[in-house]
XYZ file of C-alpha atoms in Angstrom:
771
model
C 41.297 65.320 18.180
C 39.577 64.033 15.062
C 42.347 61.596 14.198
C 43.303 63.234 10.901
C 46.137 65.366 12.249
C 48.638 65.352 15.080
C 49.588 68.888 15.969
C 52.499 67.744 18.110
C 54.587 67.625 14.951
C 54.724 71.422 14.881
C 55.050 71.971 18.594
C 57.890 71.880 21.071
C 58.737 68.458 22.460
C 56.227 67.512 25.125
C 57.343 66.203 28.513
C 58.316 62.582 27.983
C 56.291 59.829 29.601
C 58.265 57.354 31.690
C 60.327 54.913 29.641
C 58.683 51.464 29.598
C 60.432 49.498 32.283
C 61.982 46.110 31.787
C 59.702 43.937 33.948
C 61.887 40.902 34.552
C 59.217 39.170 36.619
C 56.689 38.947 33.799
C 59.414 38.139 31.249
C 60.809 35.282 33.377
C 57.381 33.650 33.546
C 55.893 34.505 30.170
C 58.883 35.293 27.945
C 59.751 35.884 25.213
C 61.982 32.801 25.457
C 63.670 31.248 22.446
C 62.290 27.899 21.288
C 64.421 25.468 19.281
C 63.782 22.063 17.780
C 64.333 19.189 20.227
C 63.134 15.656 20.973
C 60.702 14.518 18.246
C 61.495 17.604 16.211
C 65.108 16.572 15.669
C 64.505 12.831 15.283
C 65.063 12.280 11.565
C 63.462 8.843 11.763
C 60.158 9.931 13.290
C 57.074 8.975 11.289
C 54.330 11.591 11.660
C 50.828 10.497 12.564
C 49.472 12.751 9.829
C 50.322 15.479 7.325
C 47.908 18.409 7.452
C 47.580 20.613 4.384
C 47.098 24.194 5.507
C 48.656 27.659 5.158
C 51.260 29.791 6.862
C 50.132 31.783 9.901
C 52.084 34.927 9.005
C 51.818 37.235 5.986
C 49.007 37.703 3.467
C 50.600 35.497 0.813
C 49.261 32.517 2.810
C 51.679 30.024 1.316
C 50.502 26.432 1.270
C 52.356 23.956 3.487
C 51.959 20.614 5.192
C 52.324 20.333 8.959
C 53.876 17.106 10.246
C 52.028 16.013 13.399
C 53.147 13.424 15.944
C 51.502 12.895 19.349
C 49.537 16.189 19.093
C 52.769 18.086 18.394
C 53.805 19.732 15.143
C 57.238 18.269 14.536
C 58.069 19.905 11.213
C 57.033 21.201 7.813
C 56.743 19.450 4.456
C 56.366 21.310 1.127
C 52.958 21.350 -0.530
C 54.099 21.485 -4.132
C 50.622 21.359 -5.658
C 49.407 24.621 -4.104
C 49.737 27.024 -7.039
C 50.767 30.234 -5.309
C 54.063 29.157 -3.708
C 54.538 25.678 -5.213
C 56.279 24.366 -2.105
C 58.492 27.397 -1.488
C 58.540 29.025 1.962
C 60.351 31.933 3.600
C 62.343 31.584 6.869
C 59.289 32.434 8.965
C 57.169 29.782 7.273
C 59.856 27.120 7.653
C 60.163 27.733 11.412
C 56.565 28.667 12.301
C 55.962 25.203 13.807
C 58.246 26.094 16.751
C 55.567 28.359 18.227
C 53.413 25.324 18.955
C 54.161 23.500 22.260
C 56.165 26.584 23.234
C 57.213 27.120 26.881
C 55.607 30.593 26.824
C 52.210 29.288 25.682
C 49.320 30.482 27.860
C 47.688 27.357 29.274
C 45.224 28.996 31.652
C 43.449 32.244 32.346
C 45.244 34.854 34.450
C 44.196 37.817 36.545
C 46.295 40.777 37.513
C 47.910 40.373 40.938
C 50.538 42.998 41.885
C 51.730 40.753 44.719
C 52.738 37.933 42.349
C 56.318 37.903 40.997
C 55.037 38.196 37.436
C 52.161 40.511 38.297
C 49.625 37.781 37.419
C 48.164 34.705 39.038
C 46.318 31.781 37.504
C 42.564 31.857 37.375
C 40.037 29.179 36.495
C 38.804 29.724 32.930
C 35.138 29.857 33.995
C 35.942 32.462 36.659
C 37.757 34.549 34.059
C 34.736 34.462 31.738
C 32.483 35.484 34.609
C 34.755 38.386 35.521
C 34.738 39.609 31.918
C 30.954 39.372 31.584
C 30.406 41.183 34.886
C 32.717 44.002 33.820
C 31.019 44.414 30.436
C 27.574 44.446 32.015
C 28.595 47.002 34.662
C 30.412 49.363 32.305
C 27.619 49.358 29.723
C 24.967 49.835 32.419
C 26.771 52.739 34.065
C 28.336 54.466 31.058
C 26.425 53.331 27.970
C 26.935 50.620 25.363
C 29.679 52.486 23.505
C 31.804 52.761 26.653
C 32.980 49.200 26.020
C 35.145 48.730 22.919
C 36.730 45.865 20.997
C 40.022 45.630 19.128
C 40.234 42.618 16.842
C 42.847 41.116 14.545
C 43.499 40.674 10.820
C 45.289 37.371 11.408
C 42.091 35.722 12.615
C 40.204 33.458 10.236
C 37.375 35.044 8.298
C 34.882 33.101 10.402
C 36.279 34.672 13.564
C 36.298 38.171 12.090
C 32.651 37.705 11.129
C 31.917 36.527 14.666
C 33.724 39.516 16.199
C 31.604 41.919 14.155
C 28.403 40.129 15.118
C 29.460 39.986 18.774
C 30.100 43.745 18.814
C 27.075 44.854 16.792
C 24.420 42.362 17.923
C 25.497 41.142 21.370
C 27.203 44.205 22.877
C 25.551 46.677 20.491
C 28.607 48.898 20.752
C 29.708 51.139 17.911
C 33.328 50.841 18.939
C 34.989 47.910 17.236
C 38.027 48.143 14.991
C 40.973 45.935 14.079
C 44.716 45.972 13.566
C 44.285 46.021 9.802
C 43.781 49.729 10.492
C 47.580 49.789 10.678
C 48.014 47.872 7.436
C 45.700 47.864 4.427
C 43.082 50.570 4.943
C 44.687 53.236 2.717
C 44.972 50.691 -0.089
C 41.373 49.636 0.479
C 40.038 53.190 0.532
C 41.966 54.130 -2.599
C 40.795 51.028 -4.427
C 37.170 51.748 -3.536
C 37.433 55.371 -4.682
C 39.006 54.385 -8.013
C 37.506 50.971 -8.789
C 34.540 50.707 -6.401
C 35.947 47.516 -4.884
C 38.804 46.624 -2.553
C 40.713 43.591 -3.847
C 43.869 42.879 -5.835
C 42.792 43.142 -9.449
C 44.946 40.294 -10.728
C 46.347 36.914 -9.717
C 50.105 36.865 -9.238
C 50.498 34.670 -12.329
C 49.766 37.799 -14.387
C 53.056 39.288 -13.182
C 54.906 36.816 -15.401
C 53.533 38.319 -18.602
C 54.453 41.924 -17.813
C 57.042 43.961 -19.713
C 57.426 46.547 -16.932
C 56.736 46.092 -13.220
C 56.672 48.948 -10.706
C 57.188 47.985 -7.054
C 56.403 51.012 -4.898
C 57.027 51.037 -1.143
C 57.200 47.262 -0.932
C 60.206 45.431 0.531
C 58.994 42.205 -1.040
C 62.158 40.174 -0.450
C 61.768 40.532 3.333
C 58.030 41.128 3.778
C 56.550 38.915 1.029
C 59.451 36.723 -0.120
C 57.538 34.415 -2.450
C 56.440 37.443 -4.474
C 60.140 37.973 -5.196
C 60.131 34.719 -7.146
C 57.332 36.042 -9.381
C 59.347 39.196 -10.064
C 62.502 37.252 -10.851
C 60.578 34.923 -13.154
C 59.194 37.967 -14.942
C 62.757 39.244 -15.385
C 63.715 35.898 -16.896
C 61.022 36.632 -19.485
C 62.467 40.081 -20.186
C 60.555 42.322 -17.782
C 62.080 45.555 -16.492
C 61.586 46.132 -12.756
C 61.343 49.637 -11.279
C 61.577 49.975 -7.480
C 60.463 53.073 -5.557
C 61.833 53.181 -1.996
C 64.042 55.352 0.238
C 66.180 52.262 0.929
C 67.984 49.938 -1.455
C 66.050 46.903 -0.270
C 67.053 43.414 -1.434
C 64.675 43.566 -4.398
C 66.075 46.982 -5.319
C 69.586 45.495 -5.559
C 68.487 43.421 -8.542
C 66.056 45.869 -10.157
C 66.583 47.658 -13.466
C 65.770 51.160 -12.207
C 65.814 52.422 -8.619
C 63.973 55.582 -7.519
C 65.203 56.589 -4.015
C 62.183 58.676 -3.070
C 62.354 60.978 -0.078
C 59.860 59.591 2.488
C 56.410 61.144 2.202
C 56.787 62.389 -1.385
C 55.225 59.519 -3.351
C 52.250 61.493 -4.674
C 54.622 64.035 -6.167
C 56.549 61.271 -7.937
C 53.523 59.613 -9.543
C 51.997 62.976 -10.475
C 55.279 63.730 -12.252
C 55.244 60.389 -14.076
C 51.658 60.972 -15.230
C 52.570 64.447 -16.493
C 55.343 62.934 -18.636
C 52.907 60.306 -19.943
C 50.541 63.083 -21.000
C 53.322 65.232 -22.480
C 54.590 62.336 -24.604
C 51.115 60.942 -25.374
C 51.871 57.613 -23.712
C 48.155 57.155 -23.048
C 45.440 54.673 -23.966
C 42.864 57.195 -25.173
C 40.264 54.576 -26.057
C 40.379 53.053 -22.592
C 40.256 56.454 -20.918
C 37.239 57.498 -23.008
C 35.275 54.259 -22.770
C 36.062 53.033 -19.259
C 36.955 55.993 -17.015
C 35.747 59.389 -15.851
C 37.636 62.336 -14.391
C 40.800 62.290 -16.506
C 40.696 65.971 -17.507
C 40.688 67.172 -13.888
C 43.680 64.974 -13.074
C 45.532 66.083 -16.200
C 45.042 69.712 -15.195
C 46.310 69.069 -11.673
C 49.507 67.269 -12.728
C 50.434 69.911 -15.331
C 52.590 71.727 -12.756
C 54.585 68.552 -11.985
C 57.398 69.097 -14.439
C 60.381 66.747 -14.202
C 62.398 69.511 -12.537
C 59.829 70.187 -9.834
C 59.243 66.464 -9.295
C 62.968 65.932 -8.848
C 63.269 68.813 -6.381
C 60.438 67.519 -4.179
C 61.172 63.776 -4.336
C 64.967 63.876 -4.226
C 65.171 61.658 -7.350
C 67.304 62.608 -10.342
C 65.291 64.068 -13.200
C 66.725 61.624 -15.752
C 65.634 58.697 -13.557
C 62.080 60.022 -13.379
C 62.024 60.427 -17.158
C 63.289 56.875 -17.655
C 60.644 55.418 -15.325
C 57.881 57.304 -17.125
C 59.101 56.175 -20.544
C 59.390 52.523 -19.585
C 55.944 52.525 -17.996
C 54.321 54.696 -20.650
C 55.528 52.757 -23.681
C 55.073 49.215 -22.357
C 52.510 46.916 -23.938
C 51.923 45.064 -20.663
C 52.656 46.183 -17.112
C 51.957 45.483 -13.457
C 52.059 47.848 -10.480
C 52.484 46.564 -6.918
C 52.570 48.632 -3.753
C 52.503 48.100 -0.010
C 52.880 49.953 3.265
C 55.742 52.161 2.061
C 53.294 54.400 0.204
C 50.290 53.666 2.443
C 51.623 54.394 5.969
C 51.205 58.150 5.614
C 48.842 60.904 6.690
C 48.119 61.180 2.953
C 48.302 57.451 2.202
C 45.066 57.343 0.221
C 46.364 60.127 -2.031
C 49.552 58.134 -2.607
C 47.547 55.065 -3.575
C 45.301 57.023 -5.928
C 48.306 58.609 -7.626
C 49.606 55.132 -8.533
C 46.188 54.044 -9.771
C 46.028 57.133 -12.003
C 49.080 55.977 -14.014
C 47.558 52.480 -14.278
C 44.264 53.826 -15.609
C 46.010 56.241 -17.972
C 47.879 53.274 -19.483
C 44.673 51.226 -19.831
C 46.626 48.177 -18.717
C 44.300 46.480 -16.233
C 41.779 43.667 -16.376
C 43.722 41.466 -18.769
C 46.465 38.822 -18.585
C 49.923 40.275 -18.048
C 48.597 43.697 -17.084
C 47.271 44.728 -13.738
C 47.517 46.287 -10.334
C 47.620 44.896 -6.802
C 48.293 45.831 -3.221
C 50.460 43.448 -1.212
C 48.465 42.300 1.807
C 50.430 42.391 5.052
C 48.694 40.194 7.622
C 47.599 36.582 7.309
C 43.968 37.495 6.657
C 44.449 41.137 5.826
C 42.027 40.766 2.895
C 39.284 38.622 4.490
C 39.702 40.477 7.776
C 38.566 43.738 6.194
C 35.503 42.370 4.400
C 33.005 40.988 6.882
C 32.273 43.349 9.721
C 35.077 43.998 12.202
C 35.945 47.430 10.795
C 34.359 50.327 12.650
C 32.087 51.262 9.726
C 31.380 47.901 8.171
C 28.933 45.013 7.943
C 29.485 41.598 6.277
C 29.961 41.429 2.519
C 31.799 44.752 2.438
C 28.538 46.504 3.269
C 28.433 49.900 4.986
C 27.161 50.159 8.558
C 25.781 53.630 7.805
C 23.786 52.544 4.731
C 20.063 51.916 5.575
C 19.657 49.270 2.861
C 22.774 47.424 4.018
C 21.706 47.614 7.657
C 18.297 46.217 6.820
C 19.689 43.240 4.908
C 22.191 42.156 7.547
C 19.678 42.731 10.348
C 17.272 40.407 8.537
C 19.951 37.696 8.399
C 20.685 38.160 12.100
C 17.016 38.277 13.092
C 17.075 41.724 14.678
C 15.765 45.215 13.986
C 18.010 47.518 11.949
C 17.311 50.163 14.583
C 19.148 48.026 17.133
C 22.369 48.024 15.130
C 24.803 50.691 16.341
C 25.985 53.491 14.106
C 29.563 53.521 12.736
C 32.205 53.836 15.429
C 35.770 55.114 15.531
C 39.116 53.727 14.398
C 41.629 51.858 16.556
C 43.732 54.868 17.481
C 40.684 56.975 18.248
C 39.580 54.203 20.611
C 42.833 54.820 22.481
C 42.212 58.563 22.532
C 38.728 57.980 23.916
C 40.121 55.610 26.535
C 42.663 58.229 27.547
C 39.859 60.811 27.808
C 37.669 58.500 29.921
C 34.947 58.114 27.283
C 35.738 54.429 26.748
C 35.957 52.602 30.068
C 36.379 48.962 29.048
C 38.208 47.125 26.277
C 38.462 43.594 24.866
C 41.473 42.941 22.638
C 42.096 39.786 20.627
C 45.325 39.087 18.720
C 46.229 42.782 18.682
C 49.360 44.179 20.350
C 48.849 47.973 20.296
C 51.495 48.691 22.946
C 54.059 47.692 20.308
C 52.239 48.353 17.042
C 50.456 51.694 17.492
C 52.385 54.936 16.962
C 53.409 57.157 19.861
C 52.968 54.096 22.051
C 53.875 55.828 25.292
C 50.487 57.516 24.881
C 48.904 54.107 24.210
C 50.325 52.701 27.467
C 48.891 55.666 29.350
C 45.481 55.114 27.713
C 45.381 51.436 28.708
C 46.277 52.320 32.293
C 43.210 54.605 32.467
C 40.705 51.868 31.579
C 38.371 50.567 34.262
C 38.702 47.070 32.820
C 40.778 45.462 30.087
C 40.661 41.836 28.897
C 43.124 40.387 26.399
C 42.645 37.138 24.455
C 45.910 35.748 23.118
C 48.082 32.639 23.035
C 51.220 34.399 24.341
C 51.521 37.114 26.974
C 52.069 40.059 24.659
C 53.334 43.437 25.785
C 49.731 44.636 25.623
C 48.331 41.695 27.607
C 50.618 42.719 30.486
C 48.262 45.679 31.024
C 45.152 43.482 31.198
C 43.016 42.770 34.238
C 42.118 39.372 32.777
C 44.033 37.362 30.160
C 42.189 34.517 28.441
C 44.180 31.806 26.624
C 43.259 31.742 22.942
C 44.267 29.534 20.033
C 47.026 29.282 17.477
C 46.030 29.072 13.825
C 46.933 25.360 13.744
C 44.494 24.631 16.601
C 41.400 25.671 14.655
C 39.906 25.532 11.194
C 38.327 28.044 8.886
C 39.204 30.213 5.912
C 41.405 33.169 5.098
C 41.557 35.270 1.937
C 45.082 35.752 0.659
C 46.813 38.491 -1.279
C 45.273 37.635 -4.678
C 41.692 37.495 -3.348
C 41.840 33.682 -3.175
C 39.861 32.151 -0.293
C 41.782 29.198 1.166
C 41.200 26.665 3.941
C 42.949 26.511 7.276
C 42.894 22.975 8.712
C 43.167 22.058 12.346
C 46.360 20.107 13.049
C 46.522 19.841 16.861
C 44.307 20.413 19.897
C 44.474 23.416 22.187
C 46.666 22.670 25.236
C 45.644 23.051 28.874
C 42.659 25.348 29.389
C 43.297 27.254 26.164
C 40.218 27.562 23.963
C 39.560 28.288 20.320
C 38.935 32.023 20.094
C 35.378 31.693 18.811
C 34.495 29.525 21.813
C 35.801 32.216 24.187
C 33.692 34.918 22.519
C 30.591 32.736 22.633
C 31.273 31.857 26.291
C 31.348 35.574 27.119
C 28.070 36.106 25.253
C 26.491 33.222 27.165
C 27.719 34.558 30.514
C 26.127 37.897 29.602
C 22.845 36.164 28.843
C 23.019 37.538 25.292
C 23.949 34.395 23.394
C 21.175 34.597 20.771
C 22.828 34.275 17.370
C 26.125 33.286 18.959
C 25.702 29.553 19.499
C 27.667 28.216 16.537
C 28.906 24.638 16.817
C 31.971 25.381 14.727
C 33.557 27.452 11.947
C 31.601 25.723 9.169
C 28.335 26.998 10.653
C 29.786 30.490 10.869
C 30.931 30.330 7.267
C 27.556 29.154 6.037
C 25.878 32.118 7.761
C 28.578 34.466 6.424
C 27.751 33.242 2.907
C 24.162 34.373 3.401
C 25.155 37.657 5.067
C 27.542 38.510 2.206
C 25.141 37.561 -0.600
C 24.580 40.445 -2.988
C 27.332 42.506 -1.419
C 30.525 43.563 -3.116
C 32.455 40.868 -1.223
C 30.054 38.092 -2.212
C 31.029 34.686 -0.777
C 27.619 33.099 -1.273
C 28.834 30.638 -3.900
C 31.854 29.507 -1.897
C 31.859 26.262 0.067
C 34.567 24.461 1.975
C 34.380 21.681 -0.603
C 34.723 24.043 -3.546
C 37.804 25.601 -1.928
C 39.403 22.176 -1.477
C 38.668 21.081 -5.047
C 40.155 24.180 -6.689
C 43.080 25.181 -4.446
C 40.988 28.140 -3.338
C 38.168 30.266 -4.732
C 38.454 33.924 -5.737
C 35.671 36.256 -4.646
C 33.259 37.534 -5.787
C 31.713 34.127 -6.170
C 27.934 34.199 -6.343
C 25.545 31.382 -5.533
C 23.455 32.358 -8.547
C 24.532 33.708 -11.942
C 22.437 36.816 -12.725
C 20.874 37.114 -16.152
C 23.444 38.292 -18.651
C 26.386 37.633 -16.318
C 29.132 35.246 -17.417
C 29.776 32.178 -15.288
C 33.100 32.854 -13.508
C 33.907 29.141 -13.356
C 34.852 26.892 -10.448
C 37.599 29.207 -9.125
C 35.343 32.262 -8.978
C 36.501 35.643 -10.245
C 40.221 35.114 -10.755
C 40.793 38.471 -12.457
C 38.738 41.610 -11.829
C 37.667 44.171 -14.445
C 37.906 41.968 -17.532
C 35.917 43.166 -20.548
C 32.359 41.849 -20.356
C 32.584 41.041 -16.641
C 29.560 41.556 -14.398
C 29.316 42.987 -10.887
C 26.394 43.782 -8.554
C 26.894 47.556 -8.838
C 27.327 48.112 -12.570
C 25.085 45.145 -13.486
C 26.573 44.781 -16.955
C 27.213 48.475 -17.686
C 30.969 47.988 -17.435
C 33.695 46.172 -15.543
C 34.184 48.603 -12.636
C 32.083 48.694 -9.476
C 30.155 51.917 -10.088
C 26.649 52.277 -11.591
C 28.104 53.357 -14.935
C 30.744 50.620 -14.871
C 33.586 53.123 -15.241
C 36.706 53.608 -13.115
C 37.427 56.959 -11.486
C 40.507 59.108 -11.926
C 41.037 61.016 -8.680
C 42.957 64.299 -8.400
C 45.877 63.884 -5.998
C 47.258 67.225 -4.837
C 50.603 66.822 -3.113
C 50.570 67.217 0.668
C 53.766 66.895 2.645
C 54.237 64.845 5.811
C 52.451 65.920 8.991
C 55.850 66.412 10.620
C 58.809 67.458 8.498
C 62.421 68.017 9.517
C 63.651 71.257 11.092
C 66.729 72.509 12.920
C 65.786 70.705 16.150
C 64.890 67.390 14.492
C 66.801 67.387 11.177
C 66.643 63.709 10.152
C 63.760 61.663 8.694
C 62.845 58.399 10.431
C 61.142 55.634 8.477
C 60.182 52.221 9.855
C 59.490 48.756 8.481
C 60.183 45.034 8.722
C 63.035 42.537 8.577
C 62.754 39.089 7.024
C 62.971 37.004 10.210
C 60.445 38.960 12.297
C 56.754 39.684 11.839
C 54.608 42.649 12.906
C 54.800 43.231 16.687
C 57.009 40.142 17.115
C 54.742 38.472 19.674
C 55.211 35.188 17.787
C 58.521 35.492 15.954
C 60.518 36.834 18.908
C 59.905 33.445 20.540
C 61.224 31.294 17.667
C 64.910 30.697 18.347
C 66.294 30.455 14.784
C 64.451 33.637 13.778
C 65.731 35.501 16.842
C 69.264 34.289 16.130
C 69.025 35.775 12.636
C 67.973 39.184 13.973
C 68.129 39.314 17.783
C 67.534 43.043 18.137
C 66.682 46.122 16.088
C 69.375 48.392 14.728
C 69.454 51.923 13.360
C 70.310 51.938 9.661
C 72.280 55.102 8.891
C 74.161 56.246 5.788
C 77.962 56.637 6.103
C 77.724 60.348 5.262
C 75.310 61.058 8.117
C 77.153 58.678 10.442
C 80.420 60.498 9.754
C 78.859 63.874 10.516
C 77.648 62.532 13.875
C 80.770 60.591 14.789
C 78.950 57.238 14.689
C 80.667 54.016 13.592
C 79.330 50.532 12.869
C 77.983 48.952 16.069
C 78.028 52.156 18.143
C 75.170 52.774 20.525
C 72.998 55.403 18.867
C 70.085 57.406 20.233
C 67.182 58.304 17.971
C 64.864 60.872 19.535
C 61.585 62.386 18.361
C 59.163 64.773 20.040
C 57.421 61.748 21.553
C 60.178 59.467 22.827
C 63.600 57.978 22.203
C 65.326 54.642 21.615
C 68.968 53.681 21.957
C 70.131 50.941 19.585
C 73.291 49.869 17.832
C 74.057 51.447 14.475
C 74.262 49.664 11.142
C 76.196 51.960 8.841
C 75.027 51.135 5.316
C 75.044 52.753 1.882
C 71.567 51.389 1.128
C 69.614 54.267 2.673
C 69.228 57.928 1.816
C 71.710 60.171 3.700
C 68.849 62.263 5.103
C 66.959 59.240 6.485
C 67.387 56.573 9.169
C 65.493 53.300 9.413
C 64.420 51.307 12.511
C 62.402 48.045 12.334
C 59.283 47.977 14.493
C 59.017 44.368 15.768
C 60.233 45.000 19.312
C 58.568 46.368 22.441
C 59.628 48.212 25.551
C 62.760 50.320 25.324
C 63.507 48.939 21.849
C 60.183 49.981 20.355
C 60.420 52.152 17.240
C 56.845 53.251 17.834
C 57.894 55.312 20.827
C 59.109 57.719 18.144
C 56.406 57.603 15.456
C 53.680 60.189 15.152
C 49.959 59.510 15.550
C 48.963 61.702 12.609
C 46.430 59.824 10.471
C 45.081 59.877 6.962
C 41.751 61.768 7.057
C 40.026 59.082 4.959
C 41.576 55.758 5.981
C 42.754 56.768 9.483
C 46.007 54.894 8.891
C 48.892 56.294 10.971
C 51.986 57.909 9.481
C 54.586 55.264 10.322
C 56.841 55.987 7.376
C 58.013 59.513 8.151
C 58.608 61.667 11.205
C 61.348 64.042 12.336
C 64.106 62.844 14.674
C 67.544 63.785 15.900
C 70.323 61.223 16.041
C 73.382 61.095 18.272
C 76.043 58.731 19.579
C 75.056 57.336 22.993
C 76.148 55.209 25.926
C 74.898 51.632 26.269
C 71.376 51.590 27.728
C 70.753 49.674 30.983
C 69.132 46.234 30.759
C 68.971 46.347 26.982
C 68.613 42.561 26.589
C 64.943 41.592 26.550
C 64.906 38.057 25.128
C 65.681 35.175 27.441
C 67.105 31.765 26.703
C 64.760 28.750 26.544
C 63.044 27.755 29.764
C 64.248 24.483 31.223
């Protein structure tokens, strides 16, 4: 398979793989157990040894906070009011994140697989674990070739670590096959941004939201996934803004919006094509901007001509009058802001969806100025920085392309190696699993990535991992994926290391170390360098710490689109972060961006290394690109056998695969297990009542969960959150169809059948705290 299509959507249901068993042995030893505040953490009179200014370890907003530290333990959180993005505010996850530190489930040593042990693992000396890993890499690459060993990295790692992972793969292992879990998050947004603007970054700081007359929030459950962004939207409303929400569910932000568009999952391109057609029909266009700063408008205008309000309504399931109102509000506004997230990106045509939203932004001309802009809401902690500096399968530092000879030559010169020794571009994360299943990839190293929970059709993923000759996982908790590993190495929490991350606005911020690693746990970058040393390939991988890595990254990114060369740790501290691009030298004719770097992209008169003064956008002529976006339906649509649409997403108290949040007691108490959201009309047809056990079955697997009967979802759609593993995993159902450009999977729509069910055996998977 080439990764762009999954033909199983049009085929009969395949024989089901065995249901993931509830392995009580590994859960009893490694959890997840619930951690609650106790001892120093509930002593109101305790005086901390220090307050450490840093940022949240969860989503891409990277809210500033202060960690209270006593006796090498984080005992609580204090607001950091001065940090401008969140001004002291935190969501429930941020408030309770400290409970993951000093957790009873924390991995304190290396482990090796041992079927005779009650948990399936036995302790191993750290040095022996490193030796085992190095021996396996050396053997697999000797016998099967360099590309037979692959790496899966993480977008929650600091930028220094992501840079190191790319260098480790491309210079030390010289394997083409490295990718990261941002493949499941931001890649459609990034690809669309590059095709339209030539650069992948939010165009505006969030402060610009406050000056907008109309704000469109498309496929973004901001109140649960990016709660602090909700405050920006509400502040904008206080100033008179109208908020339009596009979503198949009435999410919390939709309950307070001015106009709700309940789009049928997978039909977003049709909706935005229809809005653009109404803008053209009513001449709600900025003709001067289109003429002076864009190319390709005529082709797009011709394509959207067929998207009349009637046809748009028929395809999207939205009332025609609602579509007309949205187009009028957007088209006639003087200032506007468009935000989107995974709801329009997690599709086999996600890039098309993204480009269709950008087309209405460009047609309005409202970008690159205060109060008017466009941004994608970053999902993971370092979702922005993690996709800039070399851990993507086709990428080198600075946003450079691994397949570009000029880019290869520059980075090779920084690394002191021949460009010919750099591998060619490799394959995406899911294709790595396909190659493992086919026996082409024989070994795998995974760090802070939980694909057994987070990849679609994860019964196939489990089967692929079981076929590997050798698998090593680096993590701080025993994730569902680490349970398949031959060796598990104990890595570090964010608060046990330092470095930088780049948050949702493009602002580079500092992560400060608050506590030491416990037991034999190591900072992740030390583990990677220890493996390189054990291989005898440590040249270029002998950094003394993150600052050294960052200083080399600055050089490696210089002149690239993602230019960090002018950024220093000190400059970040002095300015509450620095926005890239931030050059070490100001080219002739380029304005000085100031101490905070480039806060807002695409402003008139701005300079970039591609256009070089010809215009604000990152193409040689300085002009943005309109892109035709023909409507393509989902890879798997409903039929008589599977008549209901499944869509998936997040809840406020859990995060991604749940490897961290399912261990934090107060967050688990808020949402202890997933439920099936179902509309009363559909529930009545199926004889399902609130709280009933309900089976949701696709062509790939099934889950049985309790029902939540709610009026906040379309009657033709059900919703299941994806934070749980094993028998509760929503990704047993999802389809592995991928966008042909971004390779992002289609999490947001597949066909299922729903029925009332009996209680499943052993459905409880979260244990009480260890004593």
